[in-house]
């Protein structure tokens, strides 16, 4: 049994307003992400280098499954692995992720290519020095995005505008920087959120009153 049209309208208004209010709150309180630049030495600071989007860090986060790890260990030792891995095509693994050209695995960097067809897997690896990976990925300071340059120059977090504002690895006079996303700068978006929130509440309340008033008038007309 469907609701009367006027009730569906009122219900729809409340749903839309609730969604808008939630969006105002989330966007406002979350704010704009920030960029932070960290100076690092590629030879020793592997985690900073592995923050680059094209490097998978197998040392942190979700480690690879045992079969994938065993296969990659063979590839890391012999330069190549060819065999079968159960559910290789259906389960997620970094070897199937097109974002990654390198992996930090057991303390060493490897450039790798993988071909997965059903359960058939071929992995080819080339061990690389951390510095050679850094040199390949690094962009000179002069060619880095402006927000990235600002984060390096000031040493403080800067607002991340999105798009191409982040240059992950930067080199400036043989000094390397890892540029990562972080939480919003203090006050960058929180103030806006608390300004918008009362307006959203007032808007929701106002439309609610109008909807209820309209329903009351409709019933009164029908009664007369």
PDB file of C-alpha atoms in Angstrom:
ATOM      1  CA  UNK A   1       0.000   0.000   0.000  1.00  0.00           C
ATOM      2  CA  UNK A   2       1.584   3.278  -1.138  1.00  0.00           C
ATOM      3  CA  UNK A   3       1.662   6.500   0.846  1.00  0.00           C
ATOM      4  CA  UNK A   4      -0.565   9.406  -0.249  1.00  0.00           C
ATOM      5  CA  UNK A   5       1.200  11.819  -2.575  1.00  0.00           C
ATOM      6  CA  UNK A   6       1.399  14.666  -0.031  1.00  0.00           C
ATOM      7  CA  UNK A   7       2.961  12.369   2.545  1.00  0.00           C
ATOM      8  CA  UNK A   8       5.466  11.080   0.005  1.00  0.00           C
ATOM      9  CA  UNK A   9       6.351  14.695  -0.773  1.00  0.00           C
ATOM     10  CA  UNK A  10       6.883  15.540   2.893  1.00  0.00           C
ATOM     11  CA  UNK A  11       8.929  12.385   3.448  1.00  0.00           C
ATOM     12  CA  UNK A  12      11.015  13.199   0.385  1.00  0.00           C
ATOM     13  CA  UNK A  13      11.672  16.723   1.674  1.00  0.00           C
ATOM     14  CA  UNK A  14      12.910  15.408   4.987  1.00  0.00           C
ATOM     15  CA  UNK A  15      15.184  12.837   3.301  1.00  0.00           C
ATOM     16  CA  UNK A  16      16.721  15.461   1.006  1.00  0.00           C
ATOM     17  CA  UNK A  17      17.211  17.909   3.865  1.00  0.00           C
ATOM     18  CA  UNK A  18      18.771  15.249   6.076  1.00  0.00           C
ATOM     19  CA  UNK A  19      21.221  14.321   3.321  1.00  0.00           C
ATOM     20  CA  UNK A  20      22.093  17.978   2.703  1.00  0.00           C
ATOM     21  CA  UNK A  21      22.572  18.613   6.409  1.00  0.00           C
ATOM     22  CA  UNK A  22      24.864  15.595   6.689  1.00  0.00           C
ATOM     23  CA  UNK A  23      26.864  16.773   3.680  1.00  0.00           C
ATOM     24  CA  UNK A  24      27.283  20.252   5.165  1.00  0.00           C
ATOM     25  CA  UNK A  25      28.455  18.767   8.442  1.00  0.00           C
ATOM     26  CA  UNK A  26      30.894  16.245   6.958  1.00  0.00           C
ATOM     27  CA  UNK A  27      32.442  18.637   4.451  1.00  0.00           C
ATOM     28  CA  UNK A  28      32.660  21.492   6.903  1.00  0.00           C
ATOM     29  CA  UNK A  29      34.097  19.543   9.825  1.00  0.00           C
ATOM     30  CA  UNK A  30      36.424  17.444   7.677  1.00  0.00           C
ATOM     31  CA  UNK A  31      37.886  20.496   5.991  1.00  0.00           C
ATOM     32  CA  UNK A  32      40.514  20.551   3.267  1.00  0.00           C
ATOM     33  CA  UNK A  33      43.281  17.937   3.546  1.00  0.00           C
ATOM     34  CA  UNK A  34      46.803  19.218   4.022  1.00  0.00           C
ATOM     35  CA  UNK A  35      50.170  18.495   2.439  1.00  0.00           C
ATOM     36  CA  UNK A  36      53.248  17.895   4.563  1.00  0.00           C
ATOM     37  CA  UNK A  37      56.840  17.603   3.338  1.00  0.00           C
ATOM     38  CA  UNK A  38      59.336  15.383   5.151  1.00  0.00           C
ATOM     39  CA  UNK A  39      63.043  15.439   4.369  1.00  0.00           C
ATOM     40  CA  UNK A  40      64.449  11.939   4.043  1.00  0.00           C
ATOM     41  CA  UNK A  41      67.520   9.943   3.088  1.00  0.00           C
ATOM     42  CA  UNK A  42      66.606   7.296   0.477  1.00  0.00           C
ATOM     43  CA  UNK A  43      69.340   4.975   1.709  1.00  0.00           C
ATOM     44  CA  UNK A  44      67.897   4.708   5.211  1.00  0.00           C
ATOM     45  CA  UNK A  45      64.380   6.185   5.301  1.00  0.00           C
ATOM     46  CA  UNK A  46      62.580   3.560   3.273  1.00  0.00           C
ATOM     47  CA  UNK A  47      59.096   4.215   4.620  1.00  0.00           C
ATOM     48  CA  UNK A  48      59.211   7.833   3.474  1.00  0.00           C
ATOM     49  CA  UNK A  49      60.248   6.771  -0.019  1.00  0.00           C
ATOM     50  CA  UNK A  50      57.574   4.062  -0.048  1.00  0.00           C
ATOM     51  CA  UNK A  51      54.887   6.720   0.480  1.00  0.00           C
ATOM     52  CA  UNK A  52      55.051   7.374  -3.273  1.00  0.00           C
ATOM     53  CA  UNK A  53      51.829   6.188  -4.967  1.00  0.00           C
ATOM     54  CA  UNK A  54      53.665   3.860  -7.361  1.00  0.00           C
ATOM     55  CA  UNK A  55      55.338   1.923  -4.514  1.00  0.00           C
ATOM     56  CA  UNK A  56      53.545  -0.742  -2.517  1.00  0.00           C
ATOM     57  CA  UNK A  57      54.865  -1.046   1.012  1.00  0.00           C
ATOM     58  CA  UNK A  58      54.441  -4.713   1.921  1.00  0.00           C
ATOM     59  CA  UNK A  59      55.928  -4.018   5.356  1.00  0.00           C
ATOM     60  CA  UNK A  60      52.870  -2.159   6.677  1.00  0.00           C
ATOM     61  CA  UNK A  61      49.131  -2.202   6.299  1.00  0.00           C
ATOM     62  CA  UNK A  62      47.612  -5.411   4.976  1.00  0.00           C
ATOM     63  CA  UNK A  63      50.456  -7.838   4.283  1.00  0.00           C
ATOM     64  CA  UNK A  64      50.179 -10.040   1.184  1.00  0.00           C
ATOM     65  CA  UNK A  65      48.603 -13.454   1.603  1.00  0.00           C
ATOM     66  CA  UNK A  66      50.920 -16.345   2.305  1.00  0.00           C
ATOM     67  CA  UNK A  67      50.752 -17.722  -1.242  1.00  0.00           C
ATOM     68  CA  UNK A  68      51.470 -14.328  -2.797  1.00  0.00           C
ATOM     69  CA  UNK A  69      54.296 -13.729  -0.318  1.00  0.00           C
ATOM     70  CA  UNK A  70      55.823 -17.131  -1.075  1.00  0.00           C
ATOM     71  CA  UNK A  71      55.563 -16.488  -4.807  1.00  0.00           C
ATOM     72  CA  UNK A  72      57.133 -13.054  -4.509  1.00  0.00           C
ATOM     73  CA  UNK A  73      59.956 -14.426  -2.360  1.00  0.00           C
ATOM     74  CA  UNK A  74      60.796 -16.815  -5.195  1.00  0.00           C
ATOM     75  CA  UNK A  75      60.647 -13.966  -7.721  1.00  0.00           C
ATOM     76  CA  UNK A  76      62.809 -11.767  -5.485  1.00  0.00           C
ATOM     77  CA  UNK A  77      65.426 -14.508  -5.198  1.00  0.00           C
ATOM     78  CA  UNK A  78      65.373 -15.894  -8.736  1.00  0.00           C
ATOM     79  CA  UNK A  79      64.106 -12.865 -10.643  1.00  0.00           C
ATOM     80  CA  UNK A  80      61.030 -14.771 -11.804  1.00  0.00           C
ATOM     81  CA  UNK A  81      58.157 -16.829 -10.458  1.00  0.00           C
ATOM     82  CA  UNK A  82      55.801 -18.900 -12.575  1.00  0.00           C
ATOM     83  CA  UNK A  83      53.143 -21.037 -10.957  1.00  0.00           C
ATOM     84  CA  UNK A  84      49.599 -21.107  -9.649  1.00  0.00           C
ATOM     85  CA  UNK A  85      47.952 -19.245  -6.783  1.00  0.00           C
ATOM     86  CA  UNK A  86      44.447 -20.128  -5.676  1.00  0.00           C
ATOM     87  CA  UNK A  87      41.925 -17.349  -6.389  1.00  0.00           C
ATOM     88  CA  UNK A  88      44.687 -15.193  -7.866  1.00  0.00           C
ATOM     89  CA  UNK A  89      42.261 -13.420 -10.213  1.00  0.00           C
ATOM     90  CA  UNK A  90      39.447 -12.877  -7.738  1.00  0.00           C
ATOM     91  CA  UNK A  91      41.279 -11.910  -4.554  1.00  0.00           C
ATOM     92  CA  UNK A  92      42.973  -8.531  -4.171  1.00  0.00           C
ATOM     93  CA  UNK A  93      46.759  -8.471  -4.239  1.00  0.00           C
ATOM     94  CA  UNK A  94      49.290  -5.744  -4.938  1.00  0.00           C
ATOM     95  CA  UNK A  95      50.630  -7.796  -7.865  1.00  0.00           C
ATOM     96  CA  UNK A  96      47.319  -7.141  -9.680  1.00  0.00           C
ATOM     97  CA  UNK A  97      47.172  -3.448  -8.839  1.00  0.00           C
ATOM     98  CA  UNK A  98      48.151  -1.328 -11.833  1.00  0.00           C
ATOM     99  CA  UNK A  99      49.130   1.579  -9.575  1.00  0.00           C
ATOM    100  CA  UNK A 100      52.290  -0.155  -8.432  1.00  0.00           C
ATOM    101  CA  UNK A 101      55.573  -0.422 -10.322  1.00  0.00           C
ATOM    102  CA  UNK A 102      57.700  -1.034  -7.229  1.00  0.00           C
ATOM    103  CA  UNK A 103      57.365  -2.843  -3.925  1.00  0.00           C
ATOM    104  CA  UNK A 104      59.191  -2.545  -0.626  1.00  0.00           C
ATOM    105  CA  UNK A 105      59.486  -6.180   0.394  1.00  0.00           C
ATOM    106  CA  UNK A 106      61.531  -7.546   3.293  1.00  0.00           C
ATOM    107  CA  UNK A 107      63.584  -4.357   3.475  1.00  0.00           C
ATOM    108  CA  UNK A 108      64.477  -4.145  -0.223  1.00  0.00           C
ATOM    109  CA  UNK A 109      62.963  -2.379  -3.210  1.00  0.00           C
ATOM    110  CA  UNK A 110      61.956  -4.299  -6.315  1.00  0.00           C
ATOM    111  CA  UNK A 111      60.654  -3.186  -9.659  1.00  0.00           C
ATOM    112  CA  UNK A 112      58.180  -5.806 -10.772  1.00  0.00           C
ATOM    113  CA  UNK A 113      55.743  -6.895 -13.424  1.00  0.00           C
ATOM    114  CA  UNK A 114      53.060  -9.501 -12.899  1.00  0.00           C
ATOM    115  CA  UNK A 115      50.714 -11.349 -15.211  1.00  0.00           C
ATOM    116  CA  UNK A 116      47.697 -13.021 -13.632  1.00  0.00           C
ATOM    117  CA  UNK A 117      45.427 -15.255 -15.709  1.00  0.00           C
ATOM    118  CA  UNK A 118      42.966 -17.221 -13.635  1.00  0.00           C
ATOM    119  CA  UNK A 119      45.142 -19.041 -11.119  1.00  0.00           C
ATOM    120  CA  UNK A 120      48.226 -18.853 -13.344  1.00  0.00           C
ATOM    121  CA  UNK A 121      50.713 -16.241 -12.139  1.00  0.00           C
ATOM    122  CA  UNK A 122      53.979 -14.947 -13.570  1.00  0.00           C
ATOM    123  CA  UNK A 123      56.027 -12.425 -11.582  1.00  0.00           C
ATOM    124  CA  UNK A 124      59.274 -10.868 -12.787  1.00  0.00           C
ATOM    125  CA  UNK A 125      61.376  -8.704 -10.492  1.00  0.00           C
ATOM    126  CA  UNK A 126      64.460  -6.544 -10.613  1.00  0.00           C
ATOM    127  CA  UNK A 127      65.992  -5.540  -7.287  1.00  0.00           C
ATOM    128  CA  UNK A 128      66.718  -1.827  -7.137  1.00  0.00           C
ATOM    129  CA  UNK A 129      68.636   0.342  -4.737  1.00  0.00           C
ATOM    130  CA  UNK A 130      66.489   2.761  -2.799  1.00  0.00           C
ATOM    131  CA  UNK A 131      68.408   5.709  -4.204  1.00  0.00           C
ATOM    132  CA  UNK A 132      67.875   4.603  -7.796  1.00  0.00           C
ATOM    133  CA  UNK A 133      64.136   4.359  -7.143  1.00  0.00           C
ATOM    134  CA  UNK A 134      64.144   7.805  -5.534  1.00  0.00           C
ATOM    135  CA  UNK A 135      66.043   9.266  -8.480  1.00  0.00           C
ATOM    136  CA  UNK A 136      63.589   7.733 -10.927  1.00  0.00           C
ATOM    137  CA  UNK A 137      60.520   9.035  -9.119  1.00  0.00           C
ATOM    138  CA  UNK A 138      61.785  12.387  -7.867  1.00  0.00           C
ATOM    139  CA  UNK A 139      60.754  15.651  -9.491  1.00  0.00           C
ATOM    140  CA  UNK A 140      62.988  18.681  -9.168  1.00  0.00           C
ATOM    141  CA  UNK A 141      61.818  21.404  -6.802  1.00  0.00           C
ATOM    142  CA  UNK A 142      61.463  23.847  -9.699  1.00  0.00           C
ATOM    143  CA  UNK A 143      59.042  21.498 -11.480  1.00  0.00           C
ATOM    144  CA  UNK A 144      57.024  20.509  -8.413  1.00  0.00           C
ATOM    145  CA  UNK A 145      53.463  21.731  -7.936  1.00  0.00           C
ATOM    146  CA  UNK A 146      53.132  25.083  -6.146  1.00  0.00           C
ATOM    147  CA  UNK A 147      51.430  23.695  -3.003  1.00  0.00           C
ATOM    148  CA  UNK A 148      54.230  21.130  -2.762  1.00  0.00           C
ATOM    149  CA  UNK A 149      56.852  23.866  -3.064  1.00  0.00           C
ATOM    150  CA  UNK A 150      55.121  25.847  -0.330  1.00  0.00           C
ATOM    151  CA  UNK A 151      55.074  22.836   2.013  1.00  0.00           C
ATOM    152  CA  UNK A 152      58.815  22.320   1.466  1.00  0.00           C
ATOM    153  CA  UNK A 153      59.732  25.999   1.815  1.00  0.00           C
ATOM    154  CA  UNK A 154      57.710  26.640   4.965  1.00  0.00           C
ATOM    155  CA  UNK A 155      58.157  23.277   6.639  1.00  0.00           C
ATOM    156  CA  UNK A 156      54.507  23.508   7.700  1.00  0.00           C
ATOM    157  CA  UNK A 157      51.369  21.761   6.418  1.00  0.00           C
ATOM    158  CA  UNK A 158      49.591  23.606   3.618  1.00  0.00           C
ATOM    159  CA  UNK A 159      46.106  23.151   2.233  1.00  0.00           C
ATOM    160  CA  UNK A 160      45.870  20.537  -0.510  1.00  0.00           C
ATOM    161  CA  UNK A 161      43.783  21.848  -3.409  1.00  0.00           C
ATOM    162  CA  UNK A 162      43.416  18.446  -5.024  1.00  0.00           C
ATOM    163  CA  UNK A 163      44.268  17.554  -8.596  1.00  0.00           C
ATOM    164  CA  UNK A 164      47.956  17.927  -9.369  1.00  0.00           C
ATOM    165  CA  UNK A 165      48.802  19.887  -6.224  1.00  0.00           C
ATOM    166  CA  UNK A 166      50.840  17.065  -4.739  1.00  0.00           C
ATOM    167  CA  UNK A 167      54.244  16.011  -6.066  1.00  0.00           C
ATOM    168  CA  UNK A 168      55.011  12.873  -3.989  1.00  0.00           C
ATOM    169  CA  UNK A 169      58.825  12.787  -4.212  1.00  0.00           C
ATOM    170  CA  UNK A 170      60.865  15.957  -4.696  1.00  0.00           C
ATOM    171  CA  UNK A 171      64.609  16.525  -4.882  1.00  0.00           C
ATOM    172  CA  UNK A 172      66.238  19.896  -4.242  1.00  0.00           C
ATOM    173  CA  UNK A 173      70.033  20.181  -4.271  1.00  0.00           C
ATOM    174  CA  UNK A 174      70.440  16.470  -3.450  1.00  0.00           C
ATOM    175  CA  UNK A 175      67.920  16.741  -0.607  1.00  0.00           C
ATOM    176  CA  UNK A 176      64.891  14.501  -0.947  1.00  0.00           C
ATOM    177  CA  UNK A 177      61.388  15.218   0.341  1.00  0.00           C
ATOM    178  CA  UNK A 178      58.392  12.931   0.683  1.00  0.00           C
ATOM    179  CA  UNK A 179      55.160  14.890   0.346  1.00  0.00           C
ATOM    180  CA  UNK A 180      52.163  13.212   1.919  1.00  0.00           C
ATOM    181  CA  UNK A 181      48.504  13.945   2.564  1.00  0.00           C
ATOM    182  CA  UNK A 182      47.486  14.703   6.120  1.00  0.00           C
ATOM    183  CA  UNK A 183      44.557  15.915   8.211  1.00  0.00           C
ATOM    184  CA  UNK A 184      43.120  19.403   7.642  1.00  0.00           C
ATOM    185  CA  UNK A 185      45.074  22.382   8.873  1.00  0.00           C
ATOM    186  CA  UNK A 186      43.694  23.656  12.164  1.00  0.00           C
ATOM    187  CA  UNK A 187      40.744  25.897  11.411  1.00  0.00           C
ATOM    188  CA  UNK A 188      40.842  25.397   7.643  1.00  0.00           C
ATOM    189  CA  UNK A 189      37.427  23.833   7.382  1.00  0.00           C
ATOM    190  CA  UNK A 190      36.159  23.314  10.890  1.00  0.00           C
ATOM    191  CA  UNK A 191      35.054  26.929  11.263  1.00  0.00           C
ATOM    192  CA  UNK A 192      33.135  26.718   8.017  1.00  0.00           C
ATOM    193  CA  UNK A 193      31.450  23.562   9.246  1.00  0.00           C
ATOM    194  CA  UNK A 194      30.232  25.170  12.437  1.00  0.00           C
ATOM    195  CA  UNK A 195      29.019  28.207  10.484  1.00  0.00           C
ATOM    196  CA  UNK A 196      27.076  26.094   8.006  1.00  0.00           C
ATOM    197  CA  UNK A 197      25.661  23.690  10.560  1.00  0.00           C
ATOM    198  CA  UNK A 198      23.229  26.172  12.241  1.00  0.00           C
ATOM    199  CA  UNK A 199      22.007  27.313   8.832  1.00  0.00           C
ATOM    200  CA  UNK A 200      21.375  23.707   7.855  1.00  0.00           C
ATOM    201  CA  UNK A 201      19.469  23.042  11.062  1.00  0.00           C
ATOM    202  CA  UNK A 202      17.419  26.231  10.629  1.00  0.00           C
ATOM    203  CA  UNK A 203      16.659  25.342   7.017  1.00  0.00           C
ATOM    204  CA  UNK A 204      15.554  21.842   7.958  1.00  0.00           C
ATOM    205  CA  UNK A 205      13.366  23.175  10.771  1.00  0.00           C
ATOM    206  CA  UNK A 206      11.822  25.836   8.546  1.00  0.00           C
ATOM    207  CA  UNK A 207      10.896  23.453   5.758  1.00  0.00           C
ATOM    208  CA  UNK A 208       9.598  20.996   8.336  1.00  0.00           C
ATOM    209  CA  UNK A 209       7.294  23.657   9.781  1.00  0.00           C
ATOM    210  CA  UNK A 210       6.084  24.608   6.293  1.00  0.00           C
ATOM    211  CA  UNK A 211       5.441  20.971   5.418  1.00  0.00           C
ATOM    212  CA  UNK A 212       3.506  20.315   8.621  1.00  0.00           C
ATOM    213  CA  UNK A 213       1.586  23.577   8.193  1.00  0.00           C
ATOM    214  CA  UNK A 214       0.705  22.664   4.641  1.00  0.00           C
ATOM    215  CA  UNK A 215      -0.544  19.277   5.766  1.00  0.00           C
ATOM    216  CA  UNK A 216      -2.675  20.921   8.483  1.00  0.00           C
ATOM    217  CA  UNK A 217      -4.211  23.362   5.981  1.00  0.00           C
ATOM    218  CA  UNK A 218      -4.929  20.519   3.574  1.00  0.00           C
ATOM    219  CA  UNK A 219      -6.747  18.559   6.264  1.00  0.00           C
ATOM    220  CA  UNK A 220      -8.687  21.678   7.322  1.00  0.00           C
ATOM    221  CA  UNK A 221      -9.876  22.301   3.761  1.00  0.00           C
ATOM    222  CA  UNK A 222     -10.988  18.689   3.448  1.00  0.00           C
ATOM    223  CA  UNK A 223     -12.791  18.959   6.803  1.00  0.00           C
ATOM    224  CA  UNK A 224     -14.756  21.988   5.626  1.00  0.00           C
TER     225      UNK A 224
END
